[in-house]
Each structure stands twice: as C-alpha cells, then as structure tokens.
Coordinates of C-alpha atoms and ligand atoms in Angstrom, one line a residue:
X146 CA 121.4 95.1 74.8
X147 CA 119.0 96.8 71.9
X148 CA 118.7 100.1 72.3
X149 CA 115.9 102.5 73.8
X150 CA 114.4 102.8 70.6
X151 CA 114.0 99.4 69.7
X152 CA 110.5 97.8 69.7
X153 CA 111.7 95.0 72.2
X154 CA 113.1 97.0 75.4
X155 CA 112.7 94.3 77.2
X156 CA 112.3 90.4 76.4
X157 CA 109.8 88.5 78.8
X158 CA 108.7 85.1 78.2
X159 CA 106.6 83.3 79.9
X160 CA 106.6 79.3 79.8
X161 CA 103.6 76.9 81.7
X162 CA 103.1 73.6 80.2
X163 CA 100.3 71.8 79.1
X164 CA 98.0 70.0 81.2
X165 CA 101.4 69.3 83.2
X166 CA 100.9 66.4 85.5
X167 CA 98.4 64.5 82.8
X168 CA 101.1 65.1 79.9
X169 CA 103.5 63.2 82.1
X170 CA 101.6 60.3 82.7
X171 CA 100.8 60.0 79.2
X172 CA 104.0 60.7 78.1
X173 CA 105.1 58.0 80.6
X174 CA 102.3 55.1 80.2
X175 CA 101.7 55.2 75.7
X176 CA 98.5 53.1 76.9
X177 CA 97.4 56.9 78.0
X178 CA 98.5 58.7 75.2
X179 CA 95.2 60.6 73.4
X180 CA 92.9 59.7 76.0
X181 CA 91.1 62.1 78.9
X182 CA 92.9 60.8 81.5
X183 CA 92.1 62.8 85.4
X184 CA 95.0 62.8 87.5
X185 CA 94.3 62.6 90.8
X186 CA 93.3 60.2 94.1
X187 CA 91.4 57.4 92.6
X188 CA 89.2 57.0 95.5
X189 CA 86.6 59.1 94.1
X190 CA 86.9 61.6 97.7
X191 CA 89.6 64.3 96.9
X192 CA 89.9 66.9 93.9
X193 CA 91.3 66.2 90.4
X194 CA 94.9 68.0 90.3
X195 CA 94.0 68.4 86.3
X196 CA 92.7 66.9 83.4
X197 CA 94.4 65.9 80.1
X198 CA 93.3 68.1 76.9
X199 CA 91.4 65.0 75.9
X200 CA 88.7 65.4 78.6
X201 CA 88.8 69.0 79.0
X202 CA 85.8 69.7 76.4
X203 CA 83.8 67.8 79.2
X204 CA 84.5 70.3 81.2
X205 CA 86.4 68.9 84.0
X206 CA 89.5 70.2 85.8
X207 CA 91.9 71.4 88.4
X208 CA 90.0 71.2 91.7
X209 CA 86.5 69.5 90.8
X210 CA 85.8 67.0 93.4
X211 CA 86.4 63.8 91.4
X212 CA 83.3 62.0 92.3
X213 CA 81.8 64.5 89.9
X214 CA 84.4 64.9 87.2
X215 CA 83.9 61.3 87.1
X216 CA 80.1 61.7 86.4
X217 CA 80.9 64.0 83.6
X218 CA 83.3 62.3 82.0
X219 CA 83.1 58.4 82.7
X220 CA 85.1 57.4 79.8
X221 CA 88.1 59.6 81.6
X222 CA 90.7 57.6 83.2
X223 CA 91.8 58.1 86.7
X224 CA 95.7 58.2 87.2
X225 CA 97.2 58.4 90.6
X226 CA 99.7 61.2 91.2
X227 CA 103.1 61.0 91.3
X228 CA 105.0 64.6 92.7
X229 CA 108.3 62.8 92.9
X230 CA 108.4 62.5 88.9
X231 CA 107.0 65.9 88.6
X232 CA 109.6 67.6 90.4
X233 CA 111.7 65.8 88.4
X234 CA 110.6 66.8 85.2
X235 CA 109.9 70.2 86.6
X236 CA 113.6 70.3 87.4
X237 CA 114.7 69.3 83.9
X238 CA 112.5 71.8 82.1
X239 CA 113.7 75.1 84.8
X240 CA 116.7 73.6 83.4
X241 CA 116.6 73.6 79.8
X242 CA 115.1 77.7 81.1
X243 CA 118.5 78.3 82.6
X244 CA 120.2 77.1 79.1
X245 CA 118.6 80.8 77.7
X246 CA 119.2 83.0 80.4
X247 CA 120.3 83.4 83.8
X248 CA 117.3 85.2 85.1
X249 CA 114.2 82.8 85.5
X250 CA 111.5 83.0 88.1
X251 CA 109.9 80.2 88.8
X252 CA 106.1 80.4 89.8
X253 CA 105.1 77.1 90.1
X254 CA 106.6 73.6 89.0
X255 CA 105.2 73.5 85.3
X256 CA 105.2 77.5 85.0
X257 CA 108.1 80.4 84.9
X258 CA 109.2 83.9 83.8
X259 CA 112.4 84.2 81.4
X260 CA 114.3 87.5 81.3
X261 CA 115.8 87.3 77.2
X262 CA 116.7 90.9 77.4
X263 CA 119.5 90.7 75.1
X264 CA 119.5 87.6 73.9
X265 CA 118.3 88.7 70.5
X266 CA 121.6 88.7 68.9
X267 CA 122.8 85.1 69.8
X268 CA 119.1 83.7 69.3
X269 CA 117.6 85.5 67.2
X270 CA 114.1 87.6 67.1
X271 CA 111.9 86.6 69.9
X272 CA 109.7 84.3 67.7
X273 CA 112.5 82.4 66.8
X274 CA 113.5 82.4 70.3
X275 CA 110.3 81.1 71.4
X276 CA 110.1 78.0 68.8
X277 CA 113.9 77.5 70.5
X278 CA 112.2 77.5 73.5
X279 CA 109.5 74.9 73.2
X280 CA 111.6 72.7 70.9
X281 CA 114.5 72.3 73.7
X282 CA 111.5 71.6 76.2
X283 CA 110.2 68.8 73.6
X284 CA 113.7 67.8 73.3
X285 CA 114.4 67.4 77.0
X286 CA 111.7 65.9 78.4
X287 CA 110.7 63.5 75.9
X288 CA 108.1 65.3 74.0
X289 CA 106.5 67.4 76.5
X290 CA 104.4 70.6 75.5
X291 CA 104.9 74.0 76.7
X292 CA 102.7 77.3 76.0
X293 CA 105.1 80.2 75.8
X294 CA 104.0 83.8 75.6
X295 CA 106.5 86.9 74.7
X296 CA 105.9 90.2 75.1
X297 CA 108.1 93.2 77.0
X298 CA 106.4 92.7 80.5
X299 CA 105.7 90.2 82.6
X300 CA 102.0 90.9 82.6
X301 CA 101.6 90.8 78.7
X302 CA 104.0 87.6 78.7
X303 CA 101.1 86.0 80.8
X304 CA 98.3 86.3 79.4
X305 CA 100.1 85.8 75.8
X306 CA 101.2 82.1 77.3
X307 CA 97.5 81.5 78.2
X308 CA 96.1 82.8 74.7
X309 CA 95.8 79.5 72.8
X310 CA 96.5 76.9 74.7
X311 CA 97.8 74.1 74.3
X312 CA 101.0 73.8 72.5
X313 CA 101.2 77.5 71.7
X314 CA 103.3 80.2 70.8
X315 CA 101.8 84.0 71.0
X316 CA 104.4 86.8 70.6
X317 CA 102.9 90.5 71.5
X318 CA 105.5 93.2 70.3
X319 CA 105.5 95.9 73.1
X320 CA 104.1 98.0 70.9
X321 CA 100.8 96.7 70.1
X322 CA 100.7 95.0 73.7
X323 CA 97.9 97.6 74.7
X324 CA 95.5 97.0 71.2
X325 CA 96.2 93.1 71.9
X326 CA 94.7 93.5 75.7
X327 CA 92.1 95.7 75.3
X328 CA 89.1 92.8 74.2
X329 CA 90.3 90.7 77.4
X330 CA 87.6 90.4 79.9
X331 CA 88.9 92.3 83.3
X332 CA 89.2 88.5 84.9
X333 CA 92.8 88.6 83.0
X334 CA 93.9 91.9 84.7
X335 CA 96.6 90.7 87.6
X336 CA 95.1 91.0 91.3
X337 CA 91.6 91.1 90.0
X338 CA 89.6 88.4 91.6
X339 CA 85.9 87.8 91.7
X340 CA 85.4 90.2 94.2
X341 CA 87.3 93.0 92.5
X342 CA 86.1 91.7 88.9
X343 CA 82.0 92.2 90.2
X344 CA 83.4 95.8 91.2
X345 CA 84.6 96.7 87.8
X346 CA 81.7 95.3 85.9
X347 CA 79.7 97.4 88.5
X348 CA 82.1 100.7 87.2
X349 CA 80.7 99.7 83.9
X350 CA 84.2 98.1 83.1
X351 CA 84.7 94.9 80.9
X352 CA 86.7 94.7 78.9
X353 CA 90.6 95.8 79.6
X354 CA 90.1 98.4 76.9
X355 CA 87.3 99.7 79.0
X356 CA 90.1 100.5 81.7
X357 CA 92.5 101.5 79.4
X358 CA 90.0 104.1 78.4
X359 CA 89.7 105.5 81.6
X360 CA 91.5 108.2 83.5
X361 CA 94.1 107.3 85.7
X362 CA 92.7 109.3 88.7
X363 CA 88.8 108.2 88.1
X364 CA 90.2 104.5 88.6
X365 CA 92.3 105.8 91.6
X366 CA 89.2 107.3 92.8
X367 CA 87.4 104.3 93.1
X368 CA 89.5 101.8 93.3
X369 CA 92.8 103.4 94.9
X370 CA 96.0 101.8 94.3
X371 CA 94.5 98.9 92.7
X372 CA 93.1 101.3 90.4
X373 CA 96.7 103.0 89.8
X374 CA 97.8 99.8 89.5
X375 CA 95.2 98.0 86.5
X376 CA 95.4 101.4 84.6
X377 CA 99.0 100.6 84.1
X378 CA 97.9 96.8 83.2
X379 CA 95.6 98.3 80.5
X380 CA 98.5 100.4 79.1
X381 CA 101.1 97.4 79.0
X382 CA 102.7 98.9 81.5
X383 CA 104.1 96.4 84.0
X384 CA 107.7 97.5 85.2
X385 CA 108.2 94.0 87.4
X386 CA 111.4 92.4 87.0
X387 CA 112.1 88.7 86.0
X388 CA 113.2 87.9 89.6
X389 CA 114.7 84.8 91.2
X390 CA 114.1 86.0 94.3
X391 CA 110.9 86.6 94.1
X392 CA 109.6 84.9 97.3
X393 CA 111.6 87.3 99.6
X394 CA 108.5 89.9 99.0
X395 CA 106.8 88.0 101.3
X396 CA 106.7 87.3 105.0
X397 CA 106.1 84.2 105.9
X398 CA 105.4 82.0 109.3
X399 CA 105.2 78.1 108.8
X400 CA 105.1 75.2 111.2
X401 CA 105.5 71.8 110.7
X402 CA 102.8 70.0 113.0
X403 CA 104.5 67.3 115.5
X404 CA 101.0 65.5 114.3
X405 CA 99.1 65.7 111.4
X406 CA 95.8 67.7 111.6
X407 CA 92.3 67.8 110.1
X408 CA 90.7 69.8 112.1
X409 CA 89.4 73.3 111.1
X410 CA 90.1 75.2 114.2
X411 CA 93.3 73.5 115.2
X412 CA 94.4 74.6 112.0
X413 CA 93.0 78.2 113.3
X414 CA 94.9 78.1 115.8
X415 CA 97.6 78.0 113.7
X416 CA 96.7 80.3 111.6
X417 CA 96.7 82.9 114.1
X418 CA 99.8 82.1 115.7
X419 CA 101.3 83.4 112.5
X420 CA 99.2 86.2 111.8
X421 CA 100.2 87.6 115.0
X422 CA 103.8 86.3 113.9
X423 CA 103.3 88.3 110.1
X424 CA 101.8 91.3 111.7
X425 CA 104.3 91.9 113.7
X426 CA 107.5 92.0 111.4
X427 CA 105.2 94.0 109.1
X428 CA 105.0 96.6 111.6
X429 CA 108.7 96.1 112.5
X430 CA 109.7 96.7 109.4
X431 CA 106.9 99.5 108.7
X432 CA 105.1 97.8 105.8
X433 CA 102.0 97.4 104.9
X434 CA 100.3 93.9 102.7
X435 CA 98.1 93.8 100.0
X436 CA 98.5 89.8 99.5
X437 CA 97.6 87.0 101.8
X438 CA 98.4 83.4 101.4
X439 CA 97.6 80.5 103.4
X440 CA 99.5 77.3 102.7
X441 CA 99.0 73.7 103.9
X442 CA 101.1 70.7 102.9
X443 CA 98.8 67.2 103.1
X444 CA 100.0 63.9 104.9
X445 CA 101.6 63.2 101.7
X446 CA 103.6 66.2 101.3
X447 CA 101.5 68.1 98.3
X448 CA 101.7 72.0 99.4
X449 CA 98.6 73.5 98.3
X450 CA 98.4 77.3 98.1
X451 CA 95.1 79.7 98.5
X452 CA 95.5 83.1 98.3
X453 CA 92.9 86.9 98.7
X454 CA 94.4 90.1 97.3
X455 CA 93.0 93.0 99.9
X456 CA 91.1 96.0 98.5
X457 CA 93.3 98.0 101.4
X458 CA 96.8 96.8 102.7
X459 CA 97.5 95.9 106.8
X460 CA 99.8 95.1 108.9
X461 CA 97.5 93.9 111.4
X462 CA 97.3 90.2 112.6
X463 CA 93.6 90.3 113.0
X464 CA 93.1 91.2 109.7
X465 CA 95.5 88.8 108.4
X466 CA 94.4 85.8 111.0
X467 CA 90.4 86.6 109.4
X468 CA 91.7 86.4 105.6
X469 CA 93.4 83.7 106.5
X470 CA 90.2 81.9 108.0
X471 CA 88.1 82.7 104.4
X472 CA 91.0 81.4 102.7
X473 CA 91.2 77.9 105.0
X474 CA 87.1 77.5 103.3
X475 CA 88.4 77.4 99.6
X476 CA 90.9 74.5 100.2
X477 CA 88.6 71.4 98.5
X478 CA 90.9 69.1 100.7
X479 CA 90.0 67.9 104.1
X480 CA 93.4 66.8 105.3
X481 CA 94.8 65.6 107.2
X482 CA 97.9 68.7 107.0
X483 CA 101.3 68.6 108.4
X484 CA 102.1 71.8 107.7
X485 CA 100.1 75.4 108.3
X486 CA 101.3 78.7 107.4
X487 CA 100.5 82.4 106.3
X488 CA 102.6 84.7 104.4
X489 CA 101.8 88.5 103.5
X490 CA 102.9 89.0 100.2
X491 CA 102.7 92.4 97.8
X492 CA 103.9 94.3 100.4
X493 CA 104.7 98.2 99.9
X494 CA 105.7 101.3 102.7
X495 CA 103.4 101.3 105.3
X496 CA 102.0 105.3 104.9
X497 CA 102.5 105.2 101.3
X498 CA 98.9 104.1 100.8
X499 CA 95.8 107.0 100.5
X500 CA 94.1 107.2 103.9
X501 CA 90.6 107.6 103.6
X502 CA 87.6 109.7 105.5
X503 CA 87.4 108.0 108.6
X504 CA 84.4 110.3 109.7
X505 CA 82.5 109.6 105.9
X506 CA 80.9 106.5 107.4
X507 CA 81.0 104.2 104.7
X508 CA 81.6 100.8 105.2
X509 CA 84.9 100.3 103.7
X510 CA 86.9 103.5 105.9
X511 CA 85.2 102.4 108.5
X512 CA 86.4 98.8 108.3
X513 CA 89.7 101.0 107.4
X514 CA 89.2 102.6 111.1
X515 CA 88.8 99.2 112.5
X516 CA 92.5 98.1 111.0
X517 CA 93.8 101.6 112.3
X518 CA 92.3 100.6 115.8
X519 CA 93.6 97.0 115.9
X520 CA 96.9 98.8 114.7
X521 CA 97.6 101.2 117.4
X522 CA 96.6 98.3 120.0
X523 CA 98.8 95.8 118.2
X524 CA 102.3 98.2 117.8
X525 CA 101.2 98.7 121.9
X526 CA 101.0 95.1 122.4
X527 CA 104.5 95.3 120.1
X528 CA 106.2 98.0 122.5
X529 CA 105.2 95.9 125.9
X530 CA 106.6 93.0 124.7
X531 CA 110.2 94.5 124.1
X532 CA 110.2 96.5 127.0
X533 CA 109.0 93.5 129.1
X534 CA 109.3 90.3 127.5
X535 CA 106.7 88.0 126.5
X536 CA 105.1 87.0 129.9
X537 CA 104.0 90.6 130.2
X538 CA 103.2 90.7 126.5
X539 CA 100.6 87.4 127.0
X540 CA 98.6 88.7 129.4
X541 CA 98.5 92.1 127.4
X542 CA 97.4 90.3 124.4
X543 CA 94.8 88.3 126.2
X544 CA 93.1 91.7 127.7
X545 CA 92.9 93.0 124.1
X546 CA 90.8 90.2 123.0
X547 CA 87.0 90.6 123.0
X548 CA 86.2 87.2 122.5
X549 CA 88.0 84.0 123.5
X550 CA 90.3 82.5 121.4
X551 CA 93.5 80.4 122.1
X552 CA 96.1 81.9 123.4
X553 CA 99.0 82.5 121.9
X554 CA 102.8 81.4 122.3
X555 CA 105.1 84.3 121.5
X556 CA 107.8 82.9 121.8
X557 CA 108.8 81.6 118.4
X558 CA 108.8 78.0 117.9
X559 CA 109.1 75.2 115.0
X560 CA 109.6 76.1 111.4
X561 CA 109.1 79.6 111.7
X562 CA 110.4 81.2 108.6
X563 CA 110.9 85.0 107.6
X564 CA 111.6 85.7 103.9
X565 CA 111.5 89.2 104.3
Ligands
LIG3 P1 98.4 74.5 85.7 O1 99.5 75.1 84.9 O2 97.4 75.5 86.3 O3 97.5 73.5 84.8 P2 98.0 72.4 83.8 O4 99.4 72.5 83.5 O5 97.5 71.1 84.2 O6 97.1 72.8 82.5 P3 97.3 74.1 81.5 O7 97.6 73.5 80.2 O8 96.0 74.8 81.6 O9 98.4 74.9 82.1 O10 99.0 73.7 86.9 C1 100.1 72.9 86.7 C2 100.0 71.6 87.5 O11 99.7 71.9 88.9 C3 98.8 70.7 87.1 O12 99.1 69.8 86.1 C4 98.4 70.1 88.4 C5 98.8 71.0 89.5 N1 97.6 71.7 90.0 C6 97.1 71.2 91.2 O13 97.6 70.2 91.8 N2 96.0 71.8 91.7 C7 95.4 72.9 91.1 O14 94.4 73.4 91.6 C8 96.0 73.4 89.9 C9 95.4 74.6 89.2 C10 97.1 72.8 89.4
LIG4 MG1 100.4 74.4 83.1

C-alpha cells in the first residue's frame, strides 16, 4: 500500500470501450472495418444502439430513431445487433479487469471501475498501468479499443476515461485532479441532469471551477445535499469505493410479464405495483431515495435502463410510481416488454436530510409537504397491513386514493426482487 503521503492514495481506473457494439461488428465482419457502420434494428422503426467512430462526425448516435440517423448519414451501414456476442466479449474484457485486481465494478457491459490501490509496485506507475491495461484488452479480444481514465476517485477516473475518446489514455494525479475539472461544463458533475444543470447555470454556475469556487454552505443553501455533494465533486473529492456490490444500494421490484406488453398504462400498472412495493421497504428499513430507475427488458431480451435523480429524497410510492411514469416517456422503444420494474437507488437515512419551511410556501417545501403527507398516510397504510393482513390493507389503500387507479395486489407475486 503507498503511504499517506504519497500523491496516489488511492488508484481508480476507469475502463469503457469504444463505440462498443459497432467495434465488434467491425472487428468481426473486416468488410466493416473503417466504415460508419449504425448498429441497430435495420427496419428503419427502433433507435440506433450506437454508431461507429466513422459516422459519428455526422452526428448520429446512441438512441436517434434510425429512420433519421439514416437521413443523416446515408452512406452509414446498418448492422443488426447481436447481445449474445456482446456479453461475450463483455465477459472476456471484465475478465482481462479481474487479471489487475480483485475489486472491479462493473457499470454496464462495455464499462467498469478498477480499484489498483496497491498495485503500483508489481505494475508499475499508473500510466504504465494504464497502457497494461488497454494493451491486455487489445490482446484479448482481438484488437478491441478501450478508453481508460486514472485518477484517485471514482469521479475524476470518469470523466478522465471520457476526455479523448476514442482509444485514450488520460491519467489525473490526485493532486491536480481539482485544476484538471475546473474548465468542465457542470453537465460532467455526477447527478447533474438537465434539470439540475438549468439550475446551476441559473446560480450563475458553469463551469465546475465556478462550483469549486463557491462556499460549501451557499451551494447547500440552494441546492441542499446535492449542493454538499457537487462541492465535493469540484474539489476531487469523491470518497466512493470501487464496489462489486454495488447494486445492493438499491431496492428493487421486477416482474417478468406472463405476456409481453406494449401498452403504456399496463406497464403503469406495473409500475405502481412496485412503487408501492419500493416505498414500502424504504420505510421499513427507514430510508430515504434520491435515485429512481425504471427498467424494461424488450421481447428480445435487451434491458433498457432510464433513470431521474430527485432534487429531495422519498420513500413514498407516489412519488416513486410518478417518477417512474416521466421516466416510462423517455424510453424511444415502443415494445413490446417482458419485463417492468422500479428500483430506488442512492439511498441515505431517512431524517438525515434538511427539512425545509413547510409554512414558507414555495413550491418546492410544499411539494416537500405533499411527500410528508403521502408519508404519514403510506407508514398508516404500512401499520394496517401488519396488524391486519392485506385484505384489510386493500381496502385501506383504495380509500386513500383520490383518483382511480388499479388496484393493487399486495401480496407479492412473480419476480419480485429486493437488493437491499
Ligand atoms: P456507451 O459506452 O455509452 O457507448 P459506446 O461504447 O458505443 O461509445 P463510446 O465510445 O462513446 O463509449 O455504451 C456501450 C454500448 O451500450 C453501446 O455500444 C451500445 C449500448 N447502448 C445502447 O444499447 N443504448 C444506449 O442508449 C447507449 C448509450 C448504449
Ligand atoms: Mg463505451
């Protein structure tokens, strides 16, 4: 292990590959090879998955309907997918990941965190450890590319991986992490979305130097914990672990459909049979989300993943059923779905989190009276049911709702799945 004084306290790479699903099928099919290539349903209905680095300067990529991309870049090929050779060359590159160190976390298929704390003195600085890195990748897989980004936190390993794609290699010694930062745009900061990104511009803050600059308590002011939270960003300071287990921080409730579905309020229905599933461990277990993620797996068994970062944390189902319905609008794909779920993810203490003024009437404490409201009603509706079972706790829950909706089956069912 260096020691506390040494410049590296901690090693954190981070690994995604290049244009991952288009690499492979050029890697695969030479015909391919130096050619914008769009991988996706060649139909022309459906959303290109991603584009190759040849047809990226026409702009096209992940998640463009492919009717258009197809329009802006007619020379591009289409290329149909094929997941089962991704997760097979997914598997053999979290492999050659494993071959440097024991603690990896992976994000996605083509992306993961690498804990090298220590690994210094059998592999040598963290450049050198980072050519390594992308060589044994190339080596692998058969000439694949990889972006890799080092740096002492997660965070900073991030965004170093994303710096100059492709094919890159961008090491940020910890201590210059916070001078590299600062001329990123606030987009890069982790948890700020468009949303939160219009708020910050609106604060005057672009830049994450502009944050940096900034007192800790005039973000936490206006922003609360998010604010605590990106002034730590701005500094470099990110004290998340590389963690394998990373997806037992969330709470999840998934079913597996007995019959595929299309439809946008059958797959409400869903979605708030585990809200009310989510909300109540929350409150079981007396936490509170910032993080809500919808999931759907198509017909042919792609699980696609949408997911809203709350300005204030809940542990209400209403709350999480209603992010869950803006989230179901940003899925491009129409379905059919096999599988619906919701998870609550970034989950802290509930009663850790800076209650505002509910009596100050602006719009955000008194949406925060509304969750407050829905939460006393919901932990009563929680307290029925385990004094008197889920008959009783049925008819409770249909008196507490204003408006009609579907009613729900407490008793759990399917694929239900807690990772908490
Ligand atoms: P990304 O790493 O986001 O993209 P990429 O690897 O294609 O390109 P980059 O060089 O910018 O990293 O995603 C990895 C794979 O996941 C991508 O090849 C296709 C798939 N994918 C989707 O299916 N839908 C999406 O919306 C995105 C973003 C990715
Ligand atoms: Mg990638």
């Amino acid at each position: 292990m260096p020691d506390d004084d040494s410049p590296w306290p901690r090693v954190v790479a981070h690994a995604d590959m290049d244009a991952f699903y288009a690499a492979v099928e050029q890697m695969d099919n030479p015909e391919l090879k130096g050619k914008p290539i769009l991988v996706g349903p060649p139909s022309g209905r459906g959303v290109v998955l991603t584009a190759s680095y040849e047809a990226r300067p026409f702009r096209v990529g992940s998640a463009m309907p492919m009717a258009r991309a197809r329009k802006m870049c007619p020379q591009a090929i289409v290329v149909p997918p094929r997941f089962d050779r991704y997760t097979a060359v997914s598997k053999q590159i979290m492999g050659v990941f494993a071959t440097f160190s024991p603690k990896i976390e992976a994000i996605s298929l083509d992306e993961a965190f690498i804990d090298l704390t220590g690994s210094e003195r059998l592999l040598g600085d963290p450049e050198k450890i980072g050519r390594a890195l992308k060589e044994a990748v190339r080596e692998a897989t058969g000439g694949l590319t990889v972006s890799v980004g080092l740096s002492g936190t997660k965070f900073v390993a991030k965004v170093a991986s994303d710096f100059r794609k492709p094919d890159a290699l961008t090491v940020v010694p910890p201590d210059e992490a916070q001078t590299w930062l600062a001329p990123m745009p606030v987009s890069r900061l982790w948890g700020a979305g468009p949303k939160t990104v219009e708020k910050l511009h609106a604060l005057g803050l672009r830049t994450i130097g502009d944050v940096a600059a900034r007192e800790r308590d005039w973000l936490e002011h206006r922003l609360g914990r998010m604010g605590q939270r990106f002034h730590d960003l701005a500094h470099a300071r990110d004290p998340r672990g590389v963690d394998g287990r990373r997806a037992s921080k969330s709470i999840g409730s998934e079913r597996t459909l007995s019959q595929d579905i299309s439809d946008r309020e059958r797959i409400k229905f869903y979605l708030r049979r585990s809200a009310e599933q989510v909300g109540q461990r929350l409150r079981r277990k007396g936490r509170v989300a910032f993080g809500v993620q919808v999931k759907l797996k198509t017909h042919d068994f792609r699980t696609l993943t949408r997911q809203h970062r709350r300005d204030r944390p809940t542990d209400v189902a209403e709350d999480l059923y209603r992010d869950g319905c803006a989230l179901l609008e940003k899925f491009a794909e129409a379905g059919p779905f096999r599988l619906v779920g919701l998870s609550a993810y970034d989950i802290a203490h509930a009663g850790e989190e800076p209650q505002g003024d509910l009596f100050s009437g602006n719009a955000s404490d008194r949406a925060e009276a509304g969750t407050a409201r829905r939460h006393d009603l919901e932990a009563a509706i929680d307290t029925l049911k385990e004094r008197f079972g889920a008959d009783v706790l049925k008819r409770a829950d249909d008196l507490s709702r204003t408006r009609s909706t579907p009613n729900l089956d407490f008793l759990a069912d399917g694929e239900d799945k807690d990772e908490g």
